PDB file of C-alpha atoms in Angstrom:
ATOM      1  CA  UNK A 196     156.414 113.065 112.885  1.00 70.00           C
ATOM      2  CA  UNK A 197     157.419 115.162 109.717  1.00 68.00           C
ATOM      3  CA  UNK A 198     157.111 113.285 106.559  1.00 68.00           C
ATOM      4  CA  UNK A 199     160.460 114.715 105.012  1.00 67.00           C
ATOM      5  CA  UNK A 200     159.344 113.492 101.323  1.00 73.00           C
ATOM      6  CA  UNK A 201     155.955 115.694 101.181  1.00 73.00           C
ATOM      7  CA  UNK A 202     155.766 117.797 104.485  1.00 76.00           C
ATOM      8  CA  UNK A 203     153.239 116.146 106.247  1.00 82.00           C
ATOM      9  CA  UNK A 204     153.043 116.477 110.082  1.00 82.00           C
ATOM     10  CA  UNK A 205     151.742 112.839 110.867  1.00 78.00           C
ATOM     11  CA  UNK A 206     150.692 111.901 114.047  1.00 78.00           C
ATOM     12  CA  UNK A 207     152.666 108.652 115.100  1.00 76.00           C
ATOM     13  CA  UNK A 208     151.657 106.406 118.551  1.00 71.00           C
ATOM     14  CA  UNK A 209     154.946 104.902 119.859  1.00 69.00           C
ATOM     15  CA  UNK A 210     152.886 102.483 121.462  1.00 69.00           C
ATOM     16  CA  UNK A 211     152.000 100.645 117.771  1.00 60.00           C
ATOM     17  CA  UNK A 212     154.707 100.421 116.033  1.00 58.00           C
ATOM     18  CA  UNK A 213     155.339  96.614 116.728  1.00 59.00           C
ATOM     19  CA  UNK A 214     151.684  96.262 115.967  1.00 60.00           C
ATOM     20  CA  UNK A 215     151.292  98.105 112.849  1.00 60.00           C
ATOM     21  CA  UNK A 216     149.257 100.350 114.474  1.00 68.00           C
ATOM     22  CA  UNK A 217     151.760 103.292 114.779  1.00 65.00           C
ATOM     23  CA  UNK A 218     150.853 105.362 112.065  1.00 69.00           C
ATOM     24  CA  UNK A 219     147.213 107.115 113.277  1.00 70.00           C
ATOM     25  CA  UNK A 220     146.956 109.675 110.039  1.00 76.00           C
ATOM     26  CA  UNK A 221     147.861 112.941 109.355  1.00 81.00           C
ATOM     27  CA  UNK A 222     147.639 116.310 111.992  1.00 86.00           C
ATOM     28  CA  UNK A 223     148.588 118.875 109.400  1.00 89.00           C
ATOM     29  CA  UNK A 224     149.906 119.335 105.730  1.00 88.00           C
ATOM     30  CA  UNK A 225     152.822 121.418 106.626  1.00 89.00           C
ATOM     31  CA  UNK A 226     154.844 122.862 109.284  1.00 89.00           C
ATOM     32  CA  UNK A 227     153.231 126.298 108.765  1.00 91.00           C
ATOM     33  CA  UNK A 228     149.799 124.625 108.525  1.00 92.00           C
ATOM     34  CA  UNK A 229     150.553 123.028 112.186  1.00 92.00           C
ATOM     35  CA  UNK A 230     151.552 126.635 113.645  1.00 94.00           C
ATOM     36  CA  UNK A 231     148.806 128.158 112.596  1.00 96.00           C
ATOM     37  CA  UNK A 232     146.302 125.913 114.016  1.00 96.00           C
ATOM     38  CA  UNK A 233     148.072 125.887 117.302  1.00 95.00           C
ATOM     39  CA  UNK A 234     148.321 129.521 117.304  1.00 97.00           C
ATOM     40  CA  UNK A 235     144.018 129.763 116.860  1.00 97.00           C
ATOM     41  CA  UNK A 236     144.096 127.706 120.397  1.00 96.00           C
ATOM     42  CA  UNK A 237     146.500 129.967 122.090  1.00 96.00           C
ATOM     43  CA  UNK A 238     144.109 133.017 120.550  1.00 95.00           C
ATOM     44  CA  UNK A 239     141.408 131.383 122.445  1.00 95.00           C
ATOM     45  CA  UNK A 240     142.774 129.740 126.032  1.00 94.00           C
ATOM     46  CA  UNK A 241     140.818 132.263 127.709  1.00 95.00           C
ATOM     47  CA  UNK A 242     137.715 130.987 126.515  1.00 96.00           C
ATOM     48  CA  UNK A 243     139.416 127.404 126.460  1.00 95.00           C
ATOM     49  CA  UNK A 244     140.103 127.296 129.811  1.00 93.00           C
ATOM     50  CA  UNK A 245     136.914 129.115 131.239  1.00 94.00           C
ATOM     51  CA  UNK A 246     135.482 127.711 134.629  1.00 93.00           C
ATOM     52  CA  UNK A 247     131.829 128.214 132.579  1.00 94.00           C
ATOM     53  CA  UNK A 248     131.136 124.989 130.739  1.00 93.00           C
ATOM     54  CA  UNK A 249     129.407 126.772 127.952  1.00 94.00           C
ATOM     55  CA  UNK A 250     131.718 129.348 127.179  1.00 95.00           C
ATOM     56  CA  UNK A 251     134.477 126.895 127.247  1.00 94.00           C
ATOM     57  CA  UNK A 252     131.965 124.366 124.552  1.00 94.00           C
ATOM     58  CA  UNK A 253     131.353 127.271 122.578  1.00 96.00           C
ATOM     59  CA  UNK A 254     134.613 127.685 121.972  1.00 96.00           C
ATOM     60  CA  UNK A 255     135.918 124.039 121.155  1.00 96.00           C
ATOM     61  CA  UNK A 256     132.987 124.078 118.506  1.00 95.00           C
ATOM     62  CA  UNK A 257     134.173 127.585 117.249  1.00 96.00           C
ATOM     63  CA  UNK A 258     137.936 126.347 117.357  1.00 96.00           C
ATOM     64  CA  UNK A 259     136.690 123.201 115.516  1.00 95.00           C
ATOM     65  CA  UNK A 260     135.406 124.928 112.403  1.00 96.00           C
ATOM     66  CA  UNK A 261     138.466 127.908 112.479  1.00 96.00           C
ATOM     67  CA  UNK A 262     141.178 125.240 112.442  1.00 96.00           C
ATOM     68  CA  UNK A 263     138.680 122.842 109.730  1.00 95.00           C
ATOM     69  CA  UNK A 264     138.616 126.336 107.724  1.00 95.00           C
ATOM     70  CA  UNK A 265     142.264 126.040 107.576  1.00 93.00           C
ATOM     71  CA  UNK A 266     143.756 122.361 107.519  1.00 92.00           C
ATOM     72  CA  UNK A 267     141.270 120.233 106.104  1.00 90.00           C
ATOM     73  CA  UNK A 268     143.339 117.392 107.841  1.00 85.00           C
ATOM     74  CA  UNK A 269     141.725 118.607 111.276  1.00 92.00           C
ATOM     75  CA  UNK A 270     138.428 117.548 110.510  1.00 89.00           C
ATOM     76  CA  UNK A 271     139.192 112.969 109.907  1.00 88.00           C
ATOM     77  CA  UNK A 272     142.458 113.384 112.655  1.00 88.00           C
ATOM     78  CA  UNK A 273     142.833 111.654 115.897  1.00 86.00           C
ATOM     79  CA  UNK A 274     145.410 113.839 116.696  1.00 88.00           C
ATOM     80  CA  UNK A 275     143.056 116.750 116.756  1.00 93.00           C
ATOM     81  CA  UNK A 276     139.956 114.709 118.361  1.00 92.00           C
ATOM     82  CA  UNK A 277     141.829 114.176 121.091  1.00 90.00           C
ATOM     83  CA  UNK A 278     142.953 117.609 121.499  1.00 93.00           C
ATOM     84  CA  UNK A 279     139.751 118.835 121.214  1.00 94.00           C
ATOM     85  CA  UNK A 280     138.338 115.947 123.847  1.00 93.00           C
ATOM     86  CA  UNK A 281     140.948 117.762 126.145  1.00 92.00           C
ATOM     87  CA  UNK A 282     139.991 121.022 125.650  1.00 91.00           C
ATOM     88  CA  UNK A 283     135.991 120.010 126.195  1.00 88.00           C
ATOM     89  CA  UNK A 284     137.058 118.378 129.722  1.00 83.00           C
TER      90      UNK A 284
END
């Protein structure tokens, strides 16, 4: 969801609102900030999606840090754990 007051990209679950659970932190400070760090994963979905384990762990860890680099937000988001638990599988 876009936080219209400051420009925040937080990362909502549907499935908690009615426990106050919904809100799950923020994925990015901005819209640019959020293109950006989806645009270093599609600079690296050949390495991403590599039949080689390593080369595909190697580059989760070095898309990690890149995207940390930019958005601080990456490093304490769920949003982005799970999107990097994806990428690992």
């Amino acid at each position: 969801m876009l936080d219209a007051a400051v420009g925040d990209i937080d990362h909502y679950d549907p499935s908690g609102w009615d426990h106050g659970a919904g809100h799950q932190g923020t994925a990015a400070s901005s819209l640019p900030a959020l293109a950006v760090l989806l645009g270093l994963i599609v600079e690296r979905r050949d390495a991403l999606t590599s039949d080689d384990t390593e080369t595909r762990d190697a580059a989760v860890a070095d898309l990690r840090k890149r995207m940390g680099d930019v958005e601080p937000e990456v490093d304490d988001s769920s949003f982005w754990a799970d999107v990097f638990e994806y990428l690992s599988e």
